[in-house]
CSV table of C-alpha atoms in Angstrom, one decimal:
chain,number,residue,atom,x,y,z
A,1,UNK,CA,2.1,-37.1,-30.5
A,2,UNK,CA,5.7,-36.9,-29.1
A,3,UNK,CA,7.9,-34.2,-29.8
A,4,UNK,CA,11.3,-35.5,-31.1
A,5,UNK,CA,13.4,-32.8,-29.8
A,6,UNK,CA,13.6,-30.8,-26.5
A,7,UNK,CA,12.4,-27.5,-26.7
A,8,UNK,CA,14.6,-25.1,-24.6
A,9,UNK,CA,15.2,-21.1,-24.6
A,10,UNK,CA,16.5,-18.5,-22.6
A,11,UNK,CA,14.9,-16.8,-19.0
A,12,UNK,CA,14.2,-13.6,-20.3
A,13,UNK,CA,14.3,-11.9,-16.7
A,14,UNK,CA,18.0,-13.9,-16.2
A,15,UNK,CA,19.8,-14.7,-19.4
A,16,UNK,CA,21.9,-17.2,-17.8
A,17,UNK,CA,18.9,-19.6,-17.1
A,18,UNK,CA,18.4,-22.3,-19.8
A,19,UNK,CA,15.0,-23.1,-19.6
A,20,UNK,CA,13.5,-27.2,-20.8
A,21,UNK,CA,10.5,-27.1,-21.5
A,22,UNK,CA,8.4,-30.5,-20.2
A,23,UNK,CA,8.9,-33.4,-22.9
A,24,UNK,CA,7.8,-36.9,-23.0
A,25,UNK,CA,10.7,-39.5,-24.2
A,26,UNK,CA,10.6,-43.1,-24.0
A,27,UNK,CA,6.7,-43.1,-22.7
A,28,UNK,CA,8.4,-40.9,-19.6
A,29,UNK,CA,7.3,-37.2,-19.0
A,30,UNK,CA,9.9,-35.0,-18.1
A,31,UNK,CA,9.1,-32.0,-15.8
A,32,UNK,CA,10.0,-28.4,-17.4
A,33,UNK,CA,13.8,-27.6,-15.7
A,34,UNK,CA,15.8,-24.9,-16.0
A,35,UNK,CA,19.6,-25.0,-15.2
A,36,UNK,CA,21.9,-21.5,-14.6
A,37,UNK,CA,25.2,-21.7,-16.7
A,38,UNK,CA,27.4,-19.3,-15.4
A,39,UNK,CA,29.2,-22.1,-13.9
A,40,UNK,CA,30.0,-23.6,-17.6
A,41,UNK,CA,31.3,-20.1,-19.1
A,42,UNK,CA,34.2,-20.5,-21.3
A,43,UNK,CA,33.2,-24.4,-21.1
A,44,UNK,CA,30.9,-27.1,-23.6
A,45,UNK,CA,27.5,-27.6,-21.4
A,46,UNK,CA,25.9,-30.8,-22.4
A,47,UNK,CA,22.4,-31.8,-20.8
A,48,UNK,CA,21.5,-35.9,-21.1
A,49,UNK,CA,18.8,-37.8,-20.4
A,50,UNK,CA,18.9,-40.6,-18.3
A,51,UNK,CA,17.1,-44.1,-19.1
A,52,UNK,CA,14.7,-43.4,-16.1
A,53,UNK,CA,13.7,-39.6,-17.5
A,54,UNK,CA,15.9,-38.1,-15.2
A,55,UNK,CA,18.2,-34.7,-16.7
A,56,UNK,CA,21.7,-34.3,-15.8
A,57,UNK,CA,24.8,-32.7,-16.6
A,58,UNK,CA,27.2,-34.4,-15.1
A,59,UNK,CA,30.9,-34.1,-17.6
A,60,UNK,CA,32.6,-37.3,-15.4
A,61,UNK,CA,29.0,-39.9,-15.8
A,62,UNK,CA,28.2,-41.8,-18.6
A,63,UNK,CA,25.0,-41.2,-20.2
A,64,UNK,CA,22.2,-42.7,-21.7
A,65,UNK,CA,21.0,-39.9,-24.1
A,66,UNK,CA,22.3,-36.3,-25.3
A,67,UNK,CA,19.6,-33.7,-25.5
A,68,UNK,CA,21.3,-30.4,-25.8
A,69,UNK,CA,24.6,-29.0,-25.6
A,70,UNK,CA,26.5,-25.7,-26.3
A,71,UNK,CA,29.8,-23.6,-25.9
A,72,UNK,CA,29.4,-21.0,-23.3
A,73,UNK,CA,31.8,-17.8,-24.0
A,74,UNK,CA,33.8,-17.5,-21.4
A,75,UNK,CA,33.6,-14.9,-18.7
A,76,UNK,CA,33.4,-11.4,-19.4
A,77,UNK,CA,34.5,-8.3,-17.3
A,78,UNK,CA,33.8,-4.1,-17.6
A,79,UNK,CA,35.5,-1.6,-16.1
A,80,UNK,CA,33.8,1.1,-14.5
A,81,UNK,CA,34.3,3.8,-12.1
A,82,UNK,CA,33.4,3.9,-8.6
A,83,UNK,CA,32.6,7.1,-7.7
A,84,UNK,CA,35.3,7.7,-5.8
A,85,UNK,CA,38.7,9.9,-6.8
A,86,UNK,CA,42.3,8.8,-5.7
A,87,UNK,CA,44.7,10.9,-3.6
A,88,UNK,CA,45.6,12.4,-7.1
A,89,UNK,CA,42.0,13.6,-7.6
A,90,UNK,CA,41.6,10.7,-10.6
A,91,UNK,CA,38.4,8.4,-10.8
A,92,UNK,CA,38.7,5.1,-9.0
A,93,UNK,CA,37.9,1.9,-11.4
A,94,UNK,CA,37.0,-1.4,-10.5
A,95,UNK,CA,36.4,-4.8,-12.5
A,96,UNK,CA,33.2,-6.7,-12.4
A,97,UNK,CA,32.0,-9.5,-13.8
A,98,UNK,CA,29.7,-9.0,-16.7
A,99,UNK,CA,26.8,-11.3,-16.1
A,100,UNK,CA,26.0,-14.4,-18.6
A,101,UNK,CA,23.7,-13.8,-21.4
A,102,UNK,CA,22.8,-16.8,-23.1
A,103,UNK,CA,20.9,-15.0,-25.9
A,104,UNK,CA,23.7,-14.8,-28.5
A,105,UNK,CA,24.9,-18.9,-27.7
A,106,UNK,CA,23.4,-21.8,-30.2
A,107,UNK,CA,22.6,-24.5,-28.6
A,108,UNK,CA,22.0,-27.7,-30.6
A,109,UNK,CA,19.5,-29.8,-29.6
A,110,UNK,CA,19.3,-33.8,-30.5
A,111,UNK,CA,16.7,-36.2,-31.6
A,112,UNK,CA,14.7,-37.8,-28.3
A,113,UNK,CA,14.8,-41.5,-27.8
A,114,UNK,CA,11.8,-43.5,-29.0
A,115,UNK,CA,10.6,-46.8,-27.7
A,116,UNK,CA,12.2,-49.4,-29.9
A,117,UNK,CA,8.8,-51.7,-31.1
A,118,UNK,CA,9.1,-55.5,-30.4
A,119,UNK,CA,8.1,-57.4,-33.0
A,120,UNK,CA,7.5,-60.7,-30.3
């Protein structure tokens, strides 16, 4: 029996990995993938299927199928001290970047395609 949705979830050990799970669509099987989306922060990231099984996410190609997609929050930054002290004996700051964490996004997942039946 085929599953009529892409299963994905998040790389526990890296939040910012999407994980897919292996699927079968359109009598093709679909490896398991998993894509980092730090690149798409503040962005919509939108995973397709191709008529050949292959994944992309391409935003400039024209598709054949929508699996998934999501809005990623956009990048985050802490301050936090450095250890060092100024010439006026106060802490030094700096600003890094807060590293994705997919676990609080929803990401909406679409029906997979199904052989049409020919009734020849």
């Amino acid at each position: 029996m085929e599953q009529n949705k892409v299963i994905i979830s998040v790389d526990e050990a890296k939040p910012s990995i999407l994980r897919i799970a292996a699927f079968t669509a359109n009598g093709i099987r679909v490896p398991a993938q998993r894509y980092d989306l730090t690149e798409y922060q503040g962005e919509t990231f939108r995973l397709y299927m191709e008529e050949n099984g292959d994944l992309s996410t391409c935003k400039h190609c024209d598709h054949y199928w929508l699996l998934a997609e999501a809005d990623i929050p956009p990048k985050q930054t802490e301050t936090i001290q450095t250890g060092e002290k100024d010439e006026k004996g106060q802490e030094k700051t700096t600003t890094v970047e807060v590293p994705l964490d997919l676990g609080g996004v929803t990401f909406r997942t679409y029906d997979l395609p199904t052989k049409e039946k020919n009734n020849d």
